[in-house]
Amino acid sequence: MHSQIKTVNSTTTVPGDPSGKETIVVALGGNAILKPGEKGTFAEQMTNIGHTAVQLARLICEGKQLIITHGNGPQVGRIFRQQELGVQAGLPEMPLYICGAMSQAQIGVMIQQAMHNELVLAGCPKTVVTMICQTLVDQESAAFRDPTKPIGSFYSEEEALKAMTEKGETWKEDGGRGWRRVVPSPEPLEIPEIKAVKLLIKKDVNVIVSGGGGTPVARNSGGTVAGVDAVVEKDLVAQEVARAVAADTLLILTDVKHAKINYRTPQEQKLGEISLAEAKEYHRQGHFQPGSMGPKVLAAIRFVESGGGKAVITSLEDALSGAEGKTGTIIKRSGAADGSPG
Ligand code: ADP
Ligand code: MG
């Protein structure tokens, strides 16, 4: 489905940006690619991405510079499963971080193609390209001592024990459903390719970077890097990219319109525009679940704290008004005009 996109010669000047162009880092949640209950066929994924591309292309046509990142959970899970099944056919298995890179390319090109087509239809001559990026992590950090992120399928205790002794992997029993491999979820320290990202955006190219949190790598003593099996939260990587390119806006698009306090209690309240101090206090009080809303609010806090203009958490459908800071949970350094929660 293609909507009518009107091209606008935007002349909006953003304070602090000499080019006068607003730079937005967009973090796309899993629902941009796959909806709950879907099987995950290529056609289903392409349809969902098509709807997302309409919104993102419109932002570009309005004169914004986009840097897009996205989740990869279901996709990397399937690529990983394909590796496991391939072993039975005598095919060599690729490490998890290479499966992640495959998913960066797979999802990246789908978004890239859908956006290319939307831009062509809108008569907006802009380029979108996918960059397979690495994410530097610290193998000495606490995340590596206690892996928490489950990946792949469920297995029997016997198979789990075999993988633990033979491959040195960590496996955990998952709520009576069976055993799953768990990997560390470390902090992103740096994007080794950030210079290339900056060069491209300087040349007006819109980029898709660090999908699924990027390919995790650890630095060796000589400065070289090597891949590690870990999964970095894509929201935290989006923040790191946004900080590094001095973006104006961090736009986190997910399946809910607002972050909430007292989530799933009778006292639940949506958060509108809040100050950095309020966001930090609510985060400290534990209102946002780890592994879902927690990293989004943390990314928003870090971005604004590092000098970013505004961070917005809202639903995919509200991308356009979210980018303008009119919808969703909006975090700014000095905070709420109208007071929140509301
Ligand atoms: P994404 O793929 O966009 O990263 P996640 O599932 O990781 O999506 O995060 C979004 C989910 O976070 C929401 O669907 C909601 O169930 C959950 N969530 C956890 N805590 C909160 C909260 N305090 N307010 C709103 N949503 C929350
Ligand atoms: Mg998430």
mmCIF file of C-alpha atoms and ligand atoms in Angstrom:
data_model
loop_
_atom_site.group_PDB
_atom_site.id
_atom_site.type_symbol
_atom_site.label_atom_id
_atom_site.label_comp_id
_atom_site.label_asym_id
_atom_site.label_seq_id
_atom_site.Cartn_x
_atom_site.Cartn_y
_atom_site.Cartn_z
ATOM 1 C CA MET A 1 0.000 0.000 0.000
ATOM 2 C CA HIS A 2 1.477 3.293 -1.036
ATOM 3 C CA SER A 3 0.206 6.511 0.348
ATOM 4 C CA GLN A 4 0.468 9.867 -1.299
ATOM 5 C CA ILE A 5 3.548 11.587 -0.024
ATOM 6 C CA LYS A 6 3.805 15.283 -0.625
ATOM 7 C CA THR A 7 7.325 16.593 -0.916
ATOM 8 C CA VAL A 8 7.966 19.757 1.002
ATOM 9 C CA ASN A 9 10.981 22.003 0.717
ATOM 10 C CA SER A 10 11.613 22.215 4.411
ATOM 11 C CA THR A 11 13.568 25.219 5.579
ATOM 12 C CA THR A 12 13.161 24.549 9.268
ATOM 13 C CA THR A 13 16.357 25.511 11.021
ATOM 14 C CA VAL A 14 17.326 23.488 14.015
ATOM 15 C CA PRO A 15 19.359 25.333 16.625
ATOM 16 C CA GLY A 16 22.893 24.004 16.786
ATOM 17 C CA ASP A 17 22.758 22.276 13.411
ATOM 18 C CA PRO A 18 24.696 24.314 10.851
ATOM 19 C CA SER A 19 23.149 22.447 7.926
ATOM 20 C CA GLY A 20 19.699 23.470 9.146
ATOM 21 C CA LYS A 21 18.524 19.895 8.814
ATOM 22 C CA GLU A 22 17.016 17.962 11.687
ATOM 23 C CA THR A 23 18.755 14.649 12.253
ATOM 24 C CA ILE A 24 16.535 11.930 13.688
ATOM 25 C CA VAL A 25 17.697 8.539 14.875
ATOM 26 C CA VAL A 26 14.729 6.173 14.582
ATOM 27 C CA ALA A 27 14.704 2.912 16.536
ATOM 28 C CA LEU A 28 12.128 0.542 15.047
ATOM 29 C CA GLY A 29 10.563 -2.044 17.334
ATOM 30 C CA GLY A 30 9.848 -5.616 16.362
ATOM 31 C CA ASN A 31 6.249 -4.726 15.374
ATOM 32 C CA ALA A 32 7.562 -2.656 12.443
ATOM 33 C CA ILE A 33 8.582 -5.937 10.827
ATOM 34 C CA LEU A 34 6.454 -8.697 12.325
ATOM 35 C CA LYS A 35 3.097 -8.484 14.127
ATOM 36 C CA PRO A 36 2.099 -10.815 16.976
ATOM 37 C CA GLY A 37 0.486 -13.998 15.685
ATOM 38 C CA GLU A 38 2.056 -13.793 12.235
ATOM 39 C CA LYS A 39 4.072 -16.672 10.871
ATOM 40 C CA GLY A 40 6.840 -14.430 9.628
ATOM 41 C CA THR A 41 6.741 -15.169 5.920
ATOM 42 C CA PHE A 42 8.652 -12.890 3.586
ATOM 43 C CA ALA A 43 5.357 -11.469 2.293
ATOM 44 C CA GLU A 44 4.106 -10.669 5.820
ATOM 45 C CA GLN A 45 7.343 -8.962 6.767
ATOM 46 C CA MET A 46 7.440 -6.972 3.532
ATOM 47 C CA THR A 47 3.832 -5.797 4.059
ATOM 48 C CA ASN A 48 4.579 -4.559 7.578
ATOM 49 C CA ILE A 49 7.804 -2.901 6.485
ATOM 50 C CA GLY A 50 5.897 -1.250 3.626
ATOM 51 C CA HIS A 51 3.608 0.512 6.122
ATOM 52 C CA THR A 52 6.615 1.625 8.170
ATOM 53 C CA ALA A 53 8.440 2.829 5.046
ATOM 54 C CA VAL A 54 5.547 5.157 4.157
ATOM 55 C CA GLN A 55 6.018 6.999 7.454
ATOM 56 C CA LEU A 56 9.801 7.095 7.322
ATOM 57 C CA ALA A 57 9.856 8.248 3.693
ATOM 58 C CA ARG A 58 7.479 11.038 4.599
ATOM 59 C CA LEU A 59 9.906 12.293 7.254
ATOM 60 C CA ILE A 60 12.687 12.307 4.653
ATOM 61 C CA CYS A 61 10.463 14.148 2.175
ATOM 62 C CA GLU A 62 9.778 16.739 4.872
ATOM 63 C CA GLY A 63 13.494 17.418 4.929
ATOM 64 C CA LYS A 64 14.671 15.316 7.855
ATOM 65 C CA GLN A 65 17.882 13.317 7.872
ATOM 66 C CA LEU A 66 17.191 9.768 9.073
ATOM 67 C CA ILE A 67 19.385 7.184 10.690
ATOM 68 C CA ILE A 68 17.349 4.045 11.216
ATOM 69 C CA THR A 69 17.999 1.100 13.458
ATOM 70 C CA HIS A 70 15.752 -1.870 14.164
ATOM 71 C CA GLY A 71 15.198 -4.999 16.237
ATOM 72 C CA ASN A 72 15.828 -8.521 14.912
ATOM 73 C CA GLY A 73 14.567 -10.967 17.576
ATOM 74 C CA PRO A 74 12.307 -13.286 15.549
ATOM 75 C CA GLN A 75 14.481 -13.073 12.428
ATOM 76 C CA VAL A 76 17.774 -13.908 14.106
ATOM 77 C CA GLY A 77 16.032 -16.689 16.040
ATOM 78 C CA ARG A 78 15.018 -18.282 12.767
ATOM 79 C CA ILE A 79 18.381 -17.869 11.089
ATOM 80 C CA PHE A 80 19.929 -19.483 14.156
ATOM 81 C CA ARG A 81 17.468 -22.379 13.929
ATOM 82 C CA GLN A 82 18.313 -22.811 10.247
ATOM 83 C CA GLN A 83 21.956 -23.183 11.282
ATOM 84 C CA GLU A 84 21.043 -25.819 13.864
ATOM 85 C CA LEU A 85 19.022 -27.775 11.320
ATOM 86 C CA GLY A 86 21.754 -27.382 8.715
ATOM 87 C CA VAL A 87 24.193 -29.232 10.986
ATOM 88 C CA GLN A 88 22.047 -32.341 10.557
ATOM 89 C CA ALA A 89 22.610 -32.032 6.798
ATOM 90 C CA GLY A 90 26.374 -31.768 7.317
ATOM 91 C CA LEU A 91 26.535 -27.990 6.786
ATOM 92 C CA PRO A 92 28.850 -25.956 9.025
ATOM 93 C CA GLU A 93 27.111 -23.823 11.644
ATOM 94 C CA MET A 94 27.749 -20.067 11.788
ATOM 95 C CA PRO A 95 28.228 -18.323 15.148
ATOM 96 C CA LEU A 96 25.341 -16.341 16.643
ATOM 97 C CA TYR A 97 26.955 -12.994 15.876
ATOM 98 C CA ILE A 98 27.188 -13.940 12.188
ATOM 99 C CA CYS A 99 23.484 -14.894 12.281
ATOM 100 C CA GLY A 100 22.906 -11.401 13.668
ATOM 101 C CA ALA A 101 24.826 -9.894 10.744
ATOM 102 C CA MET A 102 22.720 -11.962 8.330
ATOM 103 C CA SER A 103 19.615 -10.496 9.960
ATOM 104 C CA GLN A 104 21.029 -6.948 9.650
ATOM 105 C CA ALA A 105 21.375 -7.497 5.911
ATOM 106 C CA GLN A 106 18.025 -9.270 5.538
ATOM 107 C CA ILE A 107 15.926 -6.721 7.413
ATOM 108 C CA GLY A 108 18.046 -3.813 6.205
ATOM 109 C CA VAL A 109 17.515 -4.534 2.544
ATOM 110 C CA MET A 110 13.780 -5.001 3.038
ATOM 111 C CA ILE A 111 13.499 -1.557 4.695
ATOM 112 C CA GLN A 112 15.909 -0.066 2.143
ATOM 113 C CA GLN A 113 13.927 -1.361 -0.826
ATOM 114 C CA ALA A 114 10.554 -0.348 0.618
ATOM 115 C CA MET A 115 11.842 3.145 1.373
ATOM 116 C CA HIS A 116 13.500 3.461 -2.025
ATOM 117 C CA ASN A 117 10.154 2.715 -3.644
ATOM 118 C CA GLU A 118 8.238 5.162 -1.438
ATOM 119 C CA LEU A 119 10.771 7.897 -2.211
ATOM 120 C CA VAL A 120 10.554 7.196 -5.955
ATOM 121 C CA LEU A 121 6.748 7.377 -5.819
ATOM 122 C CA ALA A 122 6.969 10.650 -3.909
ATOM 123 C CA GLY A 123 9.426 12.121 -6.410
ATOM 124 C CA CYS A 124 11.887 12.671 -3.579
ATOM 125 C CA PRO A 125 15.379 11.882 -4.902
ATOM 126 C CA LYS A 126 17.010 10.624 -1.708
ATOM 127 C CA THR A 127 19.069 7.510 -1.068
ATOM 128 C CA VAL A 128 18.704 4.961 1.731
ATOM 129 C CA VAL A 129 21.440 2.410 2.323
ATOM 130 C CA THR A 130 22.069 -0.367 4.855
ATOM 131 C CA MET A 131 25.364 -0.512 6.702
ATOM 132 C CA ILE A 132 26.320 -3.678 8.536
ATOM 133 C CA CYS A 133 27.774 -2.229 11.721
ATOM 134 C CA GLN A 134 29.646 -3.714 14.638
ATOM 135 C CA THR A 135 29.094 -2.769 18.280
ATOM 136 C CA LEU A 136 32.056 -2.763 20.621
ATOM 137 C CA VAL A 137 31.362 -4.397 24.000
ATOM 138 C CA ASP A 138 33.491 -5.129 27.078
ATOM 139 C CA GLN A 139 33.989 -8.835 27.653
ATOM 140 C CA GLU A 140 35.169 -8.107 31.188
ATOM 141 C CA SER A 141 31.847 -6.472 32.105
ATOM 142 C CA ALA A 142 29.308 -7.978 34.513
ATOM 143 C CA ALA A 143 26.952 -8.848 31.622
ATOM 144 C CA PHE A 144 29.409 -11.568 30.537
ATOM 145 C CA ARG A 145 29.518 -13.107 34.010
ATOM 146 C CA ASP A 146 25.731 -13.504 34.106
ATOM 147 C CA PRO A 147 24.201 -14.074 30.644
ATOM 148 C CA THR A 148 20.491 -13.223 30.686
ATOM 149 C CA LYS A 149 19.241 -13.049 27.097
ATOM 150 C CA PRO A 150 17.549 -16.280 25.893
ATOM 151 C CA ILE A 151 18.073 -17.134 22.240
ATOM 152 C CA GLY A 152 17.071 -19.964 19.948
ATOM 153 C CA SER A 153 14.754 -22.900 20.532
ATOM 154 C CA PHE A 154 13.913 -24.953 23.618
ATOM 155 C CA TYR A 155 15.893 -28.151 24.229
ATOM 156 C CA SER A 156 15.991 -31.033 26.702
ATOM 157 C CA GLU A 157 18.179 -30.946 29.804
ATOM 158 C CA GLU A 158 20.438 -33.587 28.248
ATOM 159 C CA GLU A 159 21.040 -31.509 25.111
ATOM 160 C CA ALA A 160 21.608 -28.381 27.209
ATOM 161 C CA LEU A 161 24.186 -30.158 29.399
ATOM 162 C CA LYS A 162 25.957 -31.407 26.268
ATOM 163 C CA ALA A 163 26.216 -27.885 24.826
ATOM 164 C CA MET A 164 27.420 -26.542 28.179
ATOM 165 C CA THR A 165 30.217 -29.107 28.529
ATOM 166 C CA GLU A 166 31.224 -29.419 24.866
ATOM 167 C CA LYS A 167 30.883 -25.803 23.745
ATOM 168 C CA GLY A 168 31.212 -23.929 27.054
ATOM 169 C CA GLU A 169 27.845 -22.230 26.483
ATOM 170 C CA THR A 170 25.448 -21.062 29.204
ATOM 171 C CA TRP A 171 21.966 -22.606 29.208
ATOM 172 C CA LYS A 172 19.086 -22.005 31.595
ATOM 173 C CA GLU A 173 15.802 -23.720 32.302
ATOM 174 C CA ASP A 174 13.012 -21.419 31.094
ATOM 175 C CA GLY A 175 9.896 -21.527 33.292
ATOM 176 C CA GLY A 176 9.187 -25.258 32.830
ATOM 177 C CA ARG A 177 9.159 -24.901 29.025
ATOM 178 C CA GLY A 178 12.583 -26.474 28.508
ATOM 179 C CA TRP A 179 16.202 -25.359 28.301
ATOM 180 C CA ARG A 180 17.413 -22.399 26.264
ATOM 181 C CA ARG A 181 20.792 -20.973 25.548
ATOM 182 C CA VAL A 182 21.358 -17.586 27.196
ATOM 183 C CA VAL A 183 23.887 -14.999 26.056
ATOM 184 C CA PRO A 184 25.149 -11.775 27.628
ATOM 185 C CA SER A 185 23.350 -8.490 26.964
ATOM 186 C CA PRO A 186 26.234 -6.022 27.360
ATOM 187 C CA GLU A 187 26.340 -2.241 27.072
ATOM 188 C CA PRO A 188 27.298 -0.779 23.684
ATOM 189 C CA LEU A 189 30.580 1.121 24.065
ATOM 190 C CA GLU A 190 31.289 2.321 20.548
ATOM 191 C CA ILE A 191 30.352 1.800 16.906
ATOM 192 C CA PRO A 192 33.639 1.182 15.068
ATOM 193 C CA GLU A 193 32.104 2.312 11.747
ATOM 194 C CA ILE A 194 30.656 5.573 13.078
ATOM 195 C CA LYS A 195 32.962 7.677 10.860
ATOM 196 C CA ALA A 196 31.398 6.133 7.774
ATOM 197 C CA VAL A 197 27.910 6.822 9.157
ATOM 198 C CA LYS A 198 28.845 10.490 9.683
ATOM 199 C CA LEU A 199 30.281 10.773 6.162
ATOM 200 C CA LEU A 200 27.144 9.386 4.583
ATOM 201 C CA ILE A 201 24.746 11.607 6.507
ATOM 202 C CA LYS A 202 26.897 14.621 5.599
ATOM 203 C CA LYS A 203 26.228 13.675 1.982
ATOM 204 C CA ASP A 204 22.457 13.550 2.551
ATOM 205 C CA VAL A 205 22.297 9.752 2.526
ATOM 206 C CA ASN A 206 19.809 8.157 4.908
ATOM 207 C CA VAL A 207 21.238 5.092 6.576
ATOM 208 C CA ILE A 208 20.010 1.902 8.222
ATOM 209 C CA VAL A 209 22.614 0.935 10.810
ATOM 210 C CA SER A 210 23.347 -1.484 13.651
ATOM 211 C CA GLY A 211 20.246 -3.654 13.157
ATOM 212 C CA GLY A 212 19.485 -5.934 16.094
ATOM 213 C CA GLY A 213 21.963 -3.962 18.188
ATOM 214 C CA GLY A 214 24.793 -4.482 15.686
ATOM 215 C CA THR A 215 27.361 -7.272 15.492
ATOM 216 C CA PRO A 216 28.899 -7.487 18.978
ATOM 217 C CA VAL A 217 32.703 -7.408 18.975
ATOM 218 C CA ALA A 218 35.326 -7.260 21.705
ATOM 219 C CA ARG A 219 38.669 -5.500 21.304
ATOM 220 C CA ASN A 220 41.886 -7.502 21.456
ATOM 221 C CA SER A 221 45.038 -6.063 22.993
ATOM 222 C CA GLY A 222 46.438 -4.958 19.619
ATOM 223 C CA GLY A 223 43.277 -3.011 18.766
ATOM 224 C CA THR A 224 41.816 -5.624 16.446
ATOM 225 C CA VAL A 225 38.308 -6.906 17.153
ATOM 226 C CA ALA A 226 36.671 -10.329 17.258
ATOM 227 C CA GLY A 227 32.981 -11.251 17.236
ATOM 228 C CA VAL A 228 31.367 -12.393 20.467
ATOM 229 C CA ASP A 229 28.104 -14.214 21.006
ATOM 230 C CA ALA A 230 25.972 -11.614 22.766
ATOM 231 C CA VAL A 231 22.923 -9.475 22.020
ATOM 232 C CA VAL A 232 23.068 -5.727 22.602
ATOM 233 C CA GLU A 233 19.733 -3.928 23.204
ATOM 234 C CA LYS A 234 18.890 -2.068 20.019
ATOM 235 C CA ASP A 235 17.483 0.916 21.950
ATOM 236 C CA LEU A 236 20.819 1.430 23.708
ATOM 237 C CA VAL A 237 22.704 1.162 20.405
ATOM 238 C CA ALA A 238 20.303 3.692 18.860
ATOM 239 C CA GLN A 239 21.199 6.046 21.696
ATOM 240 C CA GLU A 240 24.918 5.505 21.141
ATOM 241 C CA VAL A 241 24.520 6.270 17.414
ATOM 242 C CA ALA A 242 22.400 9.343 18.214
ATOM 243 C CA ARG A 243 24.981 10.645 20.669
ATOM 244 C CA ALA A 244 27.886 9.979 18.322
ATOM 245 C CA VAL A 245 26.342 11.835 15.363
ATOM 246 C CA ALA A 246 24.958 14.612 17.623
ATOM 247 C CA ALA A 247 21.405 13.929 16.452
ATOM 248 C CA ASP A 248 18.602 16.335 17.338
ATOM 249 C CA THR A 249 15.981 13.690 18.082
ATOM 250 C CA LEU A 250 15.925 10.085 19.216
ATOM 251 C CA LEU A 251 12.605 8.573 18.103
ATOM 252 C CA ILE A 252 11.877 5.152 19.586
ATOM 253 C CA LEU A 253 8.917 3.517 17.825
ATOM 254 C CA THR A 254 7.299 0.519 19.465
ATOM 255 C CA ASP A 255 3.860 -1.089 19.972
ATOM 256 C CA VAL A 256 2.606 1.279 22.695
ATOM 257 C CA LYS A 257 1.891 5.000 22.495
ATOM 258 C CA HIS A 258 3.395 5.912 25.862
ATOM 259 C CA ALA A 259 5.673 4.674 28.572
ATOM 260 C CA LYS A 260 3.638 4.264 31.726
ATOM 261 C CA ILE A 261 4.279 4.429 35.421
ATOM 262 C CA ASN A 262 2.680 1.891 37.765
ATOM 263 C CA TYR A 263 2.421 -0.262 34.642
ATOM 264 C CA ARG A 264 -0.342 -2.879 34.751
ATOM 265 C CA THR A 265 -1.642 -1.702 38.131
ATOM 266 C CA PRO A 266 -4.856 0.193 38.906
ATOM 267 C CA GLN A 267 -2.655 3.311 39.353
ATOM 268 C CA GLU A 268 -1.223 3.041 35.831
ATOM 269 C CA GLN A 269 -0.578 6.462 34.204
ATOM 270 C CA LYS A 270 0.658 7.418 30.761
ATOM 271 C CA LEU A 271 3.667 9.681 30.604
ATOM 272 C CA GLY A 272 3.449 12.672 28.255
ATOM 273 C CA GLU A 273 6.175 15.289 28.199
ATOM 274 C CA ILE A 274 8.456 14.892 31.177
ATOM 275 C CA SER A 275 11.739 16.387 32.279
ATOM 276 C CA LEU A 276 15.015 14.514 32.328
ATOM 277 C CA ALA A 277 14.916 14.599 36.126
ATOM 278 C CA GLU A 278 11.429 13.051 36.202
ATOM 279 C CA ALA A 279 12.434 10.338 33.733
ATOM 280 C CA LYS A 280 15.471 9.476 35.820
ATOM 281 C CA GLU A 281 13.409 9.297 38.990
ATOM 282 C CA TYR A 282 10.741 7.028 37.450
ATOM 283 C CA HIS A 283 13.456 4.826 35.960
ATOM 284 C CA ARG A 284 15.189 4.592 39.314
ATOM 285 C CA GLN A 285 11.892 3.617 40.948
ATOM 286 C CA GLY A 286 11.651 0.650 38.558
ATOM 287 C CA HIS A 287 8.498 1.554 36.598
ATOM 288 C CA PHE A 288 9.834 0.220 33.277
ATOM 289 C CA GLN A 289 10.391 -3.488 32.706
ATOM 290 C CA PRO A 290 13.956 -4.607 31.957
ATOM 291 C CA GLY A 291 14.390 -5.932 28.436
ATOM 292 C CA SER A 292 11.380 -4.012 27.030
ATOM 293 C CA MET A 293 10.446 -0.467 28.152
ATOM 294 C CA GLY A 294 13.437 -0.208 30.536
ATOM 295 C CA PRO A 295 16.118 0.109 27.824
ATOM 296 C CA LYS A 296 13.964 2.586 25.868
ATOM 297 C CA VAL A 297 13.617 4.977 28.797
ATOM 298 C CA LEU A 298 17.284 4.497 29.663
ATOM 299 C CA ALA A 299 18.282 5.272 26.056
ATOM 300 C CA ALA A 300 16.083 8.393 26.130
ATOM 301 C CA ILE A 301 17.629 9.546 29.423
ATOM 302 C CA ARG A 302 21.177 8.985 28.189
ATOM 303 C CA PHE A 303 20.509 10.785 24.912
ATOM 304 C CA VAL A 304 19.072 13.915 26.511
ATOM 305 C CA GLU A 305 21.740 13.852 29.209
ATOM 306 C CA SER A 306 24.448 13.760 26.520
ATOM 307 C CA GLY A 307 23.065 16.970 25.007
ATOM 308 C CA GLY A 308 20.398 15.621 22.641
ATOM 309 C CA GLY A 309 17.378 17.837 21.949
ATOM 310 C CA LYS A 310 14.518 15.442 22.662
ATOM 311 C CA ALA A 311 13.817 11.740 22.968
ATOM 312 C CA VAL A 312 10.374 10.410 22.096
ATOM 313 C CA ILE A 313 8.930 6.975 22.817
ATOM 314 C CA THR A 314 5.712 6.280 20.932
ATOM 315 C CA SER A 315 3.916 3.848 18.663
ATOM 316 C CA LEU A 316 4.876 3.174 15.073
ATOM 317 C CA GLU A 317 1.591 4.647 13.831
ATOM 318 C CA ASP A 318 2.463 7.943 15.489
ATOM 319 C CA ALA A 319 5.916 8.301 13.931
ATOM 320 C CA LEU A 320 5.176 11.641 12.282
ATOM 321 C CA SER A 321 3.659 13.470 15.230
ATOM 322 C CA GLY A 322 6.165 11.717 17.502
ATOM 323 C CA ALA A 323 9.039 13.172 15.477
ATOM 324 C CA GLU A 324 7.557 16.608 16.051
ATOM 325 C CA GLY A 325 7.311 15.966 19.758
ATOM 326 C CA LYS A 326 3.510 16.118 19.744
ATOM 327 C CA THR A 327 2.696 12.520 20.681
ATOM 328 C CA GLY A 328 4.046 9.932 23.060
ATOM 329 C CA THR A 329 6.394 10.109 25.998
ATOM 330 C CA ILE A 330 8.697 13.034 25.332
ATOM 331 C CA ILE A 331 11.798 13.610 27.370
ATOM 332 C CA LYS A 332 13.560 16.946 27.277
ATOM 333 C CA ARG A 333 16.239 18.340 29.517
ATOM 334 C CA SER A 334 14.030 20.974 31.087
ATOM 335 C CA GLY A 335 10.786 19.087 30.734
ATOM 336 C CA ALA A 336 7.090 19.358 30.816
ATOM 337 C CA ALA A 337 5.138 22.379 29.787
ATOM 338 C CA ASP A 338 1.803 20.759 30.589
ATOM 339 C CA GLY A 339 2.887 18.504 33.428
ATOM 340 C CA SER A 340 2.815 14.743 33.379
ATOM 341 C CA PRO A 341 1.811 12.023 34.016
ATOM 342 C CA GLY A 342 -1.475 12.733 32.374
HETATM 343 P P1 ADP B 1 10.282 -3.379 20.822
HETATM 344 O O1 ADP B 1 10.287 -4.506 19.853
HETATM 345 O O2 ADP B 1 9.611 -2.152 20.282
HETATM 346 O O3 ADP B 1 11.628 -3.096 21.429
HETATM 347 P P2 ADP B 1 9.477 -4.378 23.463
HETATM 348 O O4 ADP B 1 8.516 -5.509 23.637
HETATM 349 O O5 ADP B 1 10.903 -4.634 23.761
HETATM 350 O O6 ADP B 1 9.266 -3.831 21.979
HETATM 351 O O7 ADP B 1 8.995 -3.141 24.363
HETATM 352 C C1 ADP B 1 7.667 -2.623 24.304
HETATM 353 C C2 ADP B 1 6.801 -3.265 25.404
HETATM 354 O O8 ADP B 1 7.231 -2.820 26.691
HETATM 355 C C3 ADP B 1 5.347 -2.893 25.401
HETATM 356 O O9 ADP B 1 4.610 -3.686 24.494
HETATM 357 C C4 ADP B 1 4.912 -3.173 26.851
HETATM 358 O O10 ADP B 1 4.317 -4.452 26.951
HETATM 359 C C5 ADP B 1 6.222 -3.242 27.610
HETATM 360 N N1 ADP B 1 6.335 -2.403 28.822
HETATM 361 C C6 ADP B 1 7.044 -2.764 29.910
HETATM 362 N N2 ADP B 1 6.997 -1.812 30.851
HETATM 363 C C7 ADP B 1 6.226 -0.802 30.362
HETATM 364 C C8 ADP B 1 5.819 0.473 30.875
HETATM 365 N N3 ADP B 1 6.184 0.886 32.075
HETATM 366 N N4 ADP B 1 5.046 1.251 30.075
HETATM 367 C C9 ADP B 1 4.671 0.835 28.850
HETATM 368 N N5 ADP B 1 5.021 -0.361 28.312
HETATM 369 C C10 ADP B 1 5.808 -1.179 29.046
HETATM 370 MG MG MG B 2 12.726 -4.393 22.715
#
